[in-house]
mmCIF file of N, CA, C and O in Angstrom:
data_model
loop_
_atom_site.group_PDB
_atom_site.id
_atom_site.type_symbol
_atom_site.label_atom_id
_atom_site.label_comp_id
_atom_site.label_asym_id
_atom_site.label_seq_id
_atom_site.Cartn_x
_atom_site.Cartn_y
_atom_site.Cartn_z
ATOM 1 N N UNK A 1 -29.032 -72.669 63.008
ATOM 2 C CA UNK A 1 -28.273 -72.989 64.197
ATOM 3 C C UNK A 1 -28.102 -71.765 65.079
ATOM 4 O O UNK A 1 -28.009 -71.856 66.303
ATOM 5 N N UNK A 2 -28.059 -70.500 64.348
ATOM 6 C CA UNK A 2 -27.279 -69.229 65.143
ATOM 7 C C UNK A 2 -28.811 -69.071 66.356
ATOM 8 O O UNK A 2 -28.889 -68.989 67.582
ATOM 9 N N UNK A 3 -29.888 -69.090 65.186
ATOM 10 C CA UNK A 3 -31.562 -68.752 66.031
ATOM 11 C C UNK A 3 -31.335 -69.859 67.578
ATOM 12 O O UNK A 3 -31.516 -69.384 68.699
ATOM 13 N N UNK A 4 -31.049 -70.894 67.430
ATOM 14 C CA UNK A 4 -31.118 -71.942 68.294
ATOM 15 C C UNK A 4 -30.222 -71.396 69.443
ATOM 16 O O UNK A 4 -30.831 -71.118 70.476
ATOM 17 N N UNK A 5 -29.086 -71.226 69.436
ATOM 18 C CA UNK A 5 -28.062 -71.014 70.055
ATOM 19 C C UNK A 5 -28.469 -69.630 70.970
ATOM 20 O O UNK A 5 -28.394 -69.676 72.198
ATOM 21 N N UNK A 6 -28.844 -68.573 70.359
ATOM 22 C CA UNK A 6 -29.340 -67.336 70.363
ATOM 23 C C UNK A 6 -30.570 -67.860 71.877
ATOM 24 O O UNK A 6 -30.135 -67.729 73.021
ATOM 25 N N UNK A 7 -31.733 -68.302 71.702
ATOM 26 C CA UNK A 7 -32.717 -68.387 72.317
ATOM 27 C C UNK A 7 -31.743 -69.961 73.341
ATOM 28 O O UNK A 7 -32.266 -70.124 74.444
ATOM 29 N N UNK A 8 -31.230 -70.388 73.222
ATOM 30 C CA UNK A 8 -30.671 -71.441 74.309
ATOM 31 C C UNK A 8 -29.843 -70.635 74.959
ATOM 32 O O UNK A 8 -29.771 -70.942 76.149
ATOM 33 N N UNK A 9 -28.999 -69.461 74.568
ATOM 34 C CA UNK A 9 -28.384 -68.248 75.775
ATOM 35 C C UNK A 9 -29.074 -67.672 76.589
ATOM 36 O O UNK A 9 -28.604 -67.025 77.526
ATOM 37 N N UNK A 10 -30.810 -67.879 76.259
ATOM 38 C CA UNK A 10 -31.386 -66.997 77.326
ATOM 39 C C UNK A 10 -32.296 -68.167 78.282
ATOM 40 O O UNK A 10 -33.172 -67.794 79.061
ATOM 41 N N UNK A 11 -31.933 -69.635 78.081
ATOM 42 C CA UNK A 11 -32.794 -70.120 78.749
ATOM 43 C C UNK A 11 -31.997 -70.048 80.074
ATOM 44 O O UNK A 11 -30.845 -69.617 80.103
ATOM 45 N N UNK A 12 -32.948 -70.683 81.649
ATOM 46 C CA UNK A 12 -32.441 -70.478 82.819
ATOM 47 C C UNK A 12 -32.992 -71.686 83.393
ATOM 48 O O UNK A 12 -34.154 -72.000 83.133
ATOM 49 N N UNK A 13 -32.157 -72.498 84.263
ATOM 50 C CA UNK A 13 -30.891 -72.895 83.934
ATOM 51 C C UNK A 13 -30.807 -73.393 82.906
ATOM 52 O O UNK A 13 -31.848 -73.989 82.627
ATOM 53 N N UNK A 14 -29.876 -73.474 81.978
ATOM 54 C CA UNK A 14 -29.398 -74.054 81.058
ATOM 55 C C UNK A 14 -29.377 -75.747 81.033
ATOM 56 O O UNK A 14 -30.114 -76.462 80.354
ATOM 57 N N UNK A 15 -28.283 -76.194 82.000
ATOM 58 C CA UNK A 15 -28.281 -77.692 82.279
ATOM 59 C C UNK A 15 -29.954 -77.769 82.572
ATOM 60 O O UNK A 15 -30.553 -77.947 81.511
ATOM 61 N N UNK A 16 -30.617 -77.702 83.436
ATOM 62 C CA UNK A 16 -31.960 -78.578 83.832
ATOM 63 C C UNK A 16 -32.830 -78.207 82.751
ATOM 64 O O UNK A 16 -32.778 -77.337 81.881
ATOM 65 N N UNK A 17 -33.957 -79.462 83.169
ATOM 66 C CA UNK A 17 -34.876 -79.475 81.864
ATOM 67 C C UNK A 17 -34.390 -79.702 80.639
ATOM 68 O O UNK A 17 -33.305 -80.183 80.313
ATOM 69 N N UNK A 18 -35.538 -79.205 79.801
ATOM 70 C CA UNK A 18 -35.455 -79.924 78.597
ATOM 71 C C UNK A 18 -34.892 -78.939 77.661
ATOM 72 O O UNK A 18 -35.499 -78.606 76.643
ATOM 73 N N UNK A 19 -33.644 -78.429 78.015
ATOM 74 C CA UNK A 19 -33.144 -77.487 77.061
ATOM 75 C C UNK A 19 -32.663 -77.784 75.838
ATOM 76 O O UNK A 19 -32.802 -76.878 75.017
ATOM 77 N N UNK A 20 -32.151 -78.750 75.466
ATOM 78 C CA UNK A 20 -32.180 -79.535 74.556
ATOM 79 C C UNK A 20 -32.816 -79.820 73.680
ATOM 80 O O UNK A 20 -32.157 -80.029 72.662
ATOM 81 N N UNK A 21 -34.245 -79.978 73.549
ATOM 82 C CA UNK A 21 -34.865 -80.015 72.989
ATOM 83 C C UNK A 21 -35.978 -78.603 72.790
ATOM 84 O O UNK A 21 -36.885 -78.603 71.957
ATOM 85 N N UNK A 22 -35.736 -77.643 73.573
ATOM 86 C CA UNK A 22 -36.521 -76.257 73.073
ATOM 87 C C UNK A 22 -35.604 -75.435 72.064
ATOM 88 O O UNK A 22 -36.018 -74.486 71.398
ATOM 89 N N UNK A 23 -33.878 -76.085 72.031
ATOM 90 C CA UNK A 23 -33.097 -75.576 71.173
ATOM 91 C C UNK A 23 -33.268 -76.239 69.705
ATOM 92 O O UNK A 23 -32.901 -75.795 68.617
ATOM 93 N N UNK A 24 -33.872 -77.316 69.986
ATOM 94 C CA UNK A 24 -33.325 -77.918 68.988
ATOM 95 C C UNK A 24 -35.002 -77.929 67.955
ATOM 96 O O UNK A 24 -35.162 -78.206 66.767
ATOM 97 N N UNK A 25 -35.911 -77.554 68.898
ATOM 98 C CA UNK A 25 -36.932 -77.123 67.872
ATOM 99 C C UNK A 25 -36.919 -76.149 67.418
ATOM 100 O O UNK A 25 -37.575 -76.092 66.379
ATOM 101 N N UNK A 26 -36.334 -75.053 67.786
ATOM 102 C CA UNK A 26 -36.071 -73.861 67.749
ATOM 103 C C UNK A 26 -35.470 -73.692 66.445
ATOM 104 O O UNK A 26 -36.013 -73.023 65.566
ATOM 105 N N UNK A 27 -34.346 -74.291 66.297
ATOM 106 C CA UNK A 27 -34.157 -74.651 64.682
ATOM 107 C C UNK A 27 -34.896 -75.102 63.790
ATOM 108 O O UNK A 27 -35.574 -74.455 62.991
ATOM 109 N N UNK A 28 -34.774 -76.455 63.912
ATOM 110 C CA UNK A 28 -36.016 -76.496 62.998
ATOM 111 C C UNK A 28 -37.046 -76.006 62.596
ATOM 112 O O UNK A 28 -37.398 -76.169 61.428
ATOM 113 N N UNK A 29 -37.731 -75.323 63.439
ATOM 114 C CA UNK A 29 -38.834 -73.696 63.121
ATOM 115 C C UNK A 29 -38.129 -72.787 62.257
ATOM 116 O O UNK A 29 -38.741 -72.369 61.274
ATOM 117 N N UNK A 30 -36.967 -72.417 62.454
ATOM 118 C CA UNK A 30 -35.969 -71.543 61.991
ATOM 119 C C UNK A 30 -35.584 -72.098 60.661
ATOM 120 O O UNK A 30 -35.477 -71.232 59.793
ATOM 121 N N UNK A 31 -35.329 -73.434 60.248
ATOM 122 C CA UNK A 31 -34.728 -73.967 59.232
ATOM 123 C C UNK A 31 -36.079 -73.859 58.315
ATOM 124 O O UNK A 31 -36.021 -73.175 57.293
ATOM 125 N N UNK A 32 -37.394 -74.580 58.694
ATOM 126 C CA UNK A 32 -38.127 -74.755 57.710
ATOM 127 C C UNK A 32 -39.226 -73.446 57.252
ATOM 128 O O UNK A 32 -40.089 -73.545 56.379
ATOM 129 N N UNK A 33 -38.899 -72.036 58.209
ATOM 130 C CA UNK A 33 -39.612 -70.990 57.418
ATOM 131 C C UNK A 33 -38.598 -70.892 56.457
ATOM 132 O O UNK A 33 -39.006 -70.776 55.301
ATOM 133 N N UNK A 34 -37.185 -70.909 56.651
ATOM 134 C CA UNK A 34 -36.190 -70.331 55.434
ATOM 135 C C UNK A 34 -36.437 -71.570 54.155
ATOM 136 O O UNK A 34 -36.270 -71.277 52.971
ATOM 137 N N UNK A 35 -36.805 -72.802 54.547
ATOM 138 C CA UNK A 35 -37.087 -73.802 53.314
ATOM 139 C C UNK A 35 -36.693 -74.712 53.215
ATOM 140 O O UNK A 35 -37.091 -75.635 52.504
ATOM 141 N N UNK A 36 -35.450 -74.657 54.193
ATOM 142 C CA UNK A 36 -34.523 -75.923 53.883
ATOM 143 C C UNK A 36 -34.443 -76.932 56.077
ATOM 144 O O UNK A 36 -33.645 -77.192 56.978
ATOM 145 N N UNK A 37 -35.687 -77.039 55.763
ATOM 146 C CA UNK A 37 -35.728 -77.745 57.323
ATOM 147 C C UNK A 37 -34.525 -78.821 57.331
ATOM 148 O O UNK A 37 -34.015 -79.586 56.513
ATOM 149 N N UNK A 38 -34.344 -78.483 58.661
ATOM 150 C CA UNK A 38 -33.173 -79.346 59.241
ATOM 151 C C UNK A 38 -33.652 -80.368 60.158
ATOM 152 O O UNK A 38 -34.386 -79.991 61.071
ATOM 153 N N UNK A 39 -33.304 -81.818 60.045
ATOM 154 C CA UNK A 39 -33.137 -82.850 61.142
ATOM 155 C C UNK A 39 -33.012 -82.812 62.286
ATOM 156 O O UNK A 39 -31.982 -83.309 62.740
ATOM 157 N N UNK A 40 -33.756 -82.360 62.994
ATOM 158 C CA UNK A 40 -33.478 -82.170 64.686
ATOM 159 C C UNK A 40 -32.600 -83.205 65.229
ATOM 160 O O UNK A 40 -32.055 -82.950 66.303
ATOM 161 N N UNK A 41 -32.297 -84.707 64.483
ATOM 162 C CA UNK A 41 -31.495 -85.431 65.001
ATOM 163 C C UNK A 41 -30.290 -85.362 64.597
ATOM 164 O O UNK A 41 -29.455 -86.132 65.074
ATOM 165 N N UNK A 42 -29.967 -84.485 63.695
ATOM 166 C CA UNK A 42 -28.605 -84.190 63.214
ATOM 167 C C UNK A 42 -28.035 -82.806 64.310
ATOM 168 O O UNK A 42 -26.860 -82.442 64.358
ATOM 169 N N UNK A 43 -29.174 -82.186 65.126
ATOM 170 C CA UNK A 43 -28.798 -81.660 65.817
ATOM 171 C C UNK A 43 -28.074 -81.410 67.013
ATOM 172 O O UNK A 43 -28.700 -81.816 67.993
ATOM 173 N N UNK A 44 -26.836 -80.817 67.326
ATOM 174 C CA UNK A 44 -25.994 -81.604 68.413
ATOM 175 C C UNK A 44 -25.977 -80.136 69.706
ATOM 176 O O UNK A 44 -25.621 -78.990 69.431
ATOM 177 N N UNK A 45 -26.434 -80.590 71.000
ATOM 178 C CA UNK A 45 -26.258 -79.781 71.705
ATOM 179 C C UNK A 45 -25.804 -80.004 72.978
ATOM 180 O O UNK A 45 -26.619 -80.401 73.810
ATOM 181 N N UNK A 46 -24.376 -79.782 73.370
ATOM 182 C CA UNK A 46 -23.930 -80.053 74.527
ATOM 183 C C UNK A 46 -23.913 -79.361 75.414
ATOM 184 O O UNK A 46 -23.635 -78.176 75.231
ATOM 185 N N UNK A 47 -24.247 -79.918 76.887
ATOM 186 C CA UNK A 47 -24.604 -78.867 77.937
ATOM 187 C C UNK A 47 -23.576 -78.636 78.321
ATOM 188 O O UNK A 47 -22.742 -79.519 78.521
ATOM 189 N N UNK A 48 -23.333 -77.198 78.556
ATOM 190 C CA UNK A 48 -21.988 -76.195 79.297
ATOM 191 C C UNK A 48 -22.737 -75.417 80.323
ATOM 192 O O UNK A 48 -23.965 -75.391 80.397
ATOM 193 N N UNK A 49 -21.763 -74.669 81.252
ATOM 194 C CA UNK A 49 -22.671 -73.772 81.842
ATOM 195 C C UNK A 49 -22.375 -72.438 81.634
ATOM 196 O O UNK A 49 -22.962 -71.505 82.182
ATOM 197 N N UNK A 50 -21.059 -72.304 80.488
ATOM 198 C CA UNK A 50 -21.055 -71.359 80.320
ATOM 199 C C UNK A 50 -20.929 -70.535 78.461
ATOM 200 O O UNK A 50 -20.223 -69.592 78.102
ATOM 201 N N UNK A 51 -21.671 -71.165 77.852
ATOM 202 C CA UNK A 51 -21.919 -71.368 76.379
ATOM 203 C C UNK A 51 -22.539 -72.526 75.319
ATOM 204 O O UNK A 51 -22.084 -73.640 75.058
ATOM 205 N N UNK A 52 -24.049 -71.685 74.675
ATOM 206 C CA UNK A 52 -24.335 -73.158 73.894
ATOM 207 C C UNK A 52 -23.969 -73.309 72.628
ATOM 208 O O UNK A 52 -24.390 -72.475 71.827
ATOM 209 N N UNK A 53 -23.115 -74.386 72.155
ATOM 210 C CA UNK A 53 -22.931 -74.733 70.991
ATOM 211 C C UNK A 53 -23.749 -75.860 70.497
ATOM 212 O O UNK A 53 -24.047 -76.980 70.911
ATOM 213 N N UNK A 54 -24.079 -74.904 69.115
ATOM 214 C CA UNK A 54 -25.220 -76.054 68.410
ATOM 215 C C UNK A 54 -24.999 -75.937 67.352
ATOM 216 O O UNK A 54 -24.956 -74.860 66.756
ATOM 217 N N UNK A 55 -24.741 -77.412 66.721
ATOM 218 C CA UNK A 55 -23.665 -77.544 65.709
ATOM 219 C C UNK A 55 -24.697 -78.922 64.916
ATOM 220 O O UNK A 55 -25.566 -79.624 65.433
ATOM 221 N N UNK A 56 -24.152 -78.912 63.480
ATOM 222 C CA UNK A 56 -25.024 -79.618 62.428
ATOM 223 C C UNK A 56 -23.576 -80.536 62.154
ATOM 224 O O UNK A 56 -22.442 -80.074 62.283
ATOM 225 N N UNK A 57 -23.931 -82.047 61.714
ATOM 226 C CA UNK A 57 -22.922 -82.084 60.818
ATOM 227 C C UNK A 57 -23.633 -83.013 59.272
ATOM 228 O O UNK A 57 -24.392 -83.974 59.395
ATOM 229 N N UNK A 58 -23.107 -82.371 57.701
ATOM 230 C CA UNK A 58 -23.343 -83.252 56.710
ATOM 231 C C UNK A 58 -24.537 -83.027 56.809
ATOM 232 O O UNK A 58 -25.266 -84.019 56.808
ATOM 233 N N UNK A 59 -25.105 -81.818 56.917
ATOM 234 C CA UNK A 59 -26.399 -81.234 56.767
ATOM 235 C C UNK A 59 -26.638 -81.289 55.548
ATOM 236 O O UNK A 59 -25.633 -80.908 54.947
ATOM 237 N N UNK A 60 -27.934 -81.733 54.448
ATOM 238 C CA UNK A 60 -27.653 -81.908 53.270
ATOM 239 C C UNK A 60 -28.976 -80.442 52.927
ATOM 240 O O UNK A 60 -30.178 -80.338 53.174
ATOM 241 N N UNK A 61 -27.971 -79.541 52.271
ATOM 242 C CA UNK A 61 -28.417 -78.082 51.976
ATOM 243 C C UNK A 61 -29.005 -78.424 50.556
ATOM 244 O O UNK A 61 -28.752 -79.458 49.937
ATOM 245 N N UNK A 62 -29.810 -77.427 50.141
ATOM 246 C CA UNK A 62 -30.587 -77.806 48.574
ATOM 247 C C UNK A 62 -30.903 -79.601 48.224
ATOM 248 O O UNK A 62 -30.368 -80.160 47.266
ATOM 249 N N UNK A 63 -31.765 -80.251 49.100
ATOM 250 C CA UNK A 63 -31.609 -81.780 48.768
ATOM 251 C C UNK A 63 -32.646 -81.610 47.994
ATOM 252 O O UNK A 63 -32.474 -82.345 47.021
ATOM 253 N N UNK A 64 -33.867 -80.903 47.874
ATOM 254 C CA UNK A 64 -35.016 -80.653 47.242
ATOM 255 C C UNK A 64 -35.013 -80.431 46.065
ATOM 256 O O UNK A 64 -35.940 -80.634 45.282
ATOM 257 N N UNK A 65 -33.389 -79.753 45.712
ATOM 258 C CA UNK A 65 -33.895 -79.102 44.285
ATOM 259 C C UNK A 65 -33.164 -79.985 42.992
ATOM 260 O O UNK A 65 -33.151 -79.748 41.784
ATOM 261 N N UNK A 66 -32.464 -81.293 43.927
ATOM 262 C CA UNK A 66 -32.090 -82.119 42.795
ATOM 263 C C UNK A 66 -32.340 -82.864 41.892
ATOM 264 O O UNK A 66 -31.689 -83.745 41.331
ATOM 265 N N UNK A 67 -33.638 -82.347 41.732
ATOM 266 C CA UNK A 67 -34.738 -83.750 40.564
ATOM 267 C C UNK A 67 -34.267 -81.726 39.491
ATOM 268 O O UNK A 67 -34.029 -81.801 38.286
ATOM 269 N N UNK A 68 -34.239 -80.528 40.074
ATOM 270 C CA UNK A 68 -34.023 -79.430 39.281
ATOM 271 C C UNK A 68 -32.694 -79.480 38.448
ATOM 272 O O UNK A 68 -31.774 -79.601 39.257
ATOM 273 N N UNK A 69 -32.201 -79.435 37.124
ATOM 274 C CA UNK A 69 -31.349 -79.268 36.334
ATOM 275 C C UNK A 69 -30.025 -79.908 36.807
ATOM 276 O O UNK A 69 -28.985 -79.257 36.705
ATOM 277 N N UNK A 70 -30.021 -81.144 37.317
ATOM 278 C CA UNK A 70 -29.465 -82.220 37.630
ATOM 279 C C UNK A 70 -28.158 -81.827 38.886
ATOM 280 O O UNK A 70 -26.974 -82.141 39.005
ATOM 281 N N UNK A 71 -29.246 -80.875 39.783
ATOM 282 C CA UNK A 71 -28.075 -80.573 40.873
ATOM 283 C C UNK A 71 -28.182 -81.594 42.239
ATOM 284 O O UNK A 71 -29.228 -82.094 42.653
ATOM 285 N N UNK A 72 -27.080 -81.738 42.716
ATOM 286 C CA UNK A 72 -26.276 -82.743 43.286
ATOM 287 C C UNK A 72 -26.632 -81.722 44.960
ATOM 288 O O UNK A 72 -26.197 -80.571 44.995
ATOM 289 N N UNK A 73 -27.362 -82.242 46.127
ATOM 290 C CA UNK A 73 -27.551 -81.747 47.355
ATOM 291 C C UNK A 73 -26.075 -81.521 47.747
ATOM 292 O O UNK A 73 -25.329 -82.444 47.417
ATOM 293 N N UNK A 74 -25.399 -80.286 48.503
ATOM 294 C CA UNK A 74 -24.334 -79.881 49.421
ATOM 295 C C UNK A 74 -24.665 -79.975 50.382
ATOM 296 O O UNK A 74 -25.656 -79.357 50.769
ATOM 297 N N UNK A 75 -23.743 -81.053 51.418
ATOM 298 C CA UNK A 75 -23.928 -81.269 52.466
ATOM 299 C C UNK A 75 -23.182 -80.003 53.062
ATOM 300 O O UNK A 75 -22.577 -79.248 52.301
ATOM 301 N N UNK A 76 -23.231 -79.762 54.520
ATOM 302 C CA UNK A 76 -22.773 -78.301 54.633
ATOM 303 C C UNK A 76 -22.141 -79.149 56.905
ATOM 304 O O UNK A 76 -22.530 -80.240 57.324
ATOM 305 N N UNK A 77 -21.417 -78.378 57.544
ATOM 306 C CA UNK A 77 -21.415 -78.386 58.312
ATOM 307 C C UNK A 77 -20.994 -77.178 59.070
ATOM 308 O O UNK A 77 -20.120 -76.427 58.636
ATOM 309 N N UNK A 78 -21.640 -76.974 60.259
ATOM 310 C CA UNK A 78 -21.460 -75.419 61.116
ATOM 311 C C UNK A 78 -21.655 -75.701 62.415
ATOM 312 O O UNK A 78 -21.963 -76.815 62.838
ATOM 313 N N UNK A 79 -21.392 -74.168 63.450
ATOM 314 C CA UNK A 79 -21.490 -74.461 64.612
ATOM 315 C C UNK A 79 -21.802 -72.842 64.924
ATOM 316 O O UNK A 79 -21.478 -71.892 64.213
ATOM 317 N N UNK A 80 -22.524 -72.809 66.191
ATOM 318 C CA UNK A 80 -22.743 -71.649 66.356
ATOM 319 C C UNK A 80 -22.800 -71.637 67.951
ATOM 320 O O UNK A 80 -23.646 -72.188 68.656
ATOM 321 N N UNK A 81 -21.930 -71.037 68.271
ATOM 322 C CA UNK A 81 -21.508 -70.292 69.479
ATOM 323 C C UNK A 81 -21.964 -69.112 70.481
ATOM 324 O O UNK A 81 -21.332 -68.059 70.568
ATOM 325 N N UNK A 82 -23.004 -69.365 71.150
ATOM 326 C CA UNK A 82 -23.231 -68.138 72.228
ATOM 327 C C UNK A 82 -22.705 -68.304 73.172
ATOM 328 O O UNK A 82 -22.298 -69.452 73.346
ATOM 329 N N UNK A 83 -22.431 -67.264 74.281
ATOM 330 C CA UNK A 83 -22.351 -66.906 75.718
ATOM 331 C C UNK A 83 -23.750 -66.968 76.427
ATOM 332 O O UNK A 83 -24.625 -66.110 76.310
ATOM 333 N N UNK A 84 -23.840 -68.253 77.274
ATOM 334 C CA UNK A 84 -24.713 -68.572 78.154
ATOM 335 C C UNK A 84 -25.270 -67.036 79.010
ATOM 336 O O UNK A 84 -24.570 -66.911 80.015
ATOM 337 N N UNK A 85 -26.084 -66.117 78.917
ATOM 338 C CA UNK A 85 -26.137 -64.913 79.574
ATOM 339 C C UNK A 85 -26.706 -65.290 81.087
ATOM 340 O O UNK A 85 -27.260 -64.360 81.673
ATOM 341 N N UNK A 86 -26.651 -66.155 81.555
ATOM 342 C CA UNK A 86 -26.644 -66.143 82.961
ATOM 343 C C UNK A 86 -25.453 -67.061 83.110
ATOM 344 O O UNK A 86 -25.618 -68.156 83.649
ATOM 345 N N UNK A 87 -24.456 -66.751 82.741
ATOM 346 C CA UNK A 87 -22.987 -67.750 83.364
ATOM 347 C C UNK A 87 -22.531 -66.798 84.411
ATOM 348 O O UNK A 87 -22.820 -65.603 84.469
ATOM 349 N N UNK A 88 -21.620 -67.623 85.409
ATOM 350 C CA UNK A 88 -21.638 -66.684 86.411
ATOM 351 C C UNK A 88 -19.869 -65.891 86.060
ATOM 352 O O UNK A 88 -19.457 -64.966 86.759
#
């Protein structure tokens, strides 16, 4: 989420286009080198003009490794907060 948020502070303008969705792949690139890819539709990004928050919810963390020694997936929820760097 932080990668997403991070690269959606530097897009210009923020509101127009498809910012939304360059954030929200942006994660998912981000989620599935670390291993644990994330749902781009669990992804929530509301347009501000002066900060992007991009926030998960009931993200299910380790779902892969539960056929492993009978562990149970943690769903997880977060949000990550930048300053839009072209806000006026």
């Amino acid at each position: 989420l932080r990668e997403g948020a991070r690269v959606g502070a530097t897009i210009e303008p923020l509101v127009i286009g498809n910012a939304q969705a360059i954030v929200r792949a942006r994660v998912a690139t981000y989620s599935t080198a670390l291993g644990f890819p994330i749902d781009v539709n669990q992804v929530v990004v509301p347009l501000v003009t002066t900060e992007v928050n991009v926030s998960v919810t009931n993200y299910p963390l380790f779902a892969d490794l539960t056929g492993f020694f009978n562990l149970n997936a943690i769903t997880v929820s977060d949000t990550a907060i930048f300053r839009w760097e072209r806000s006026p």
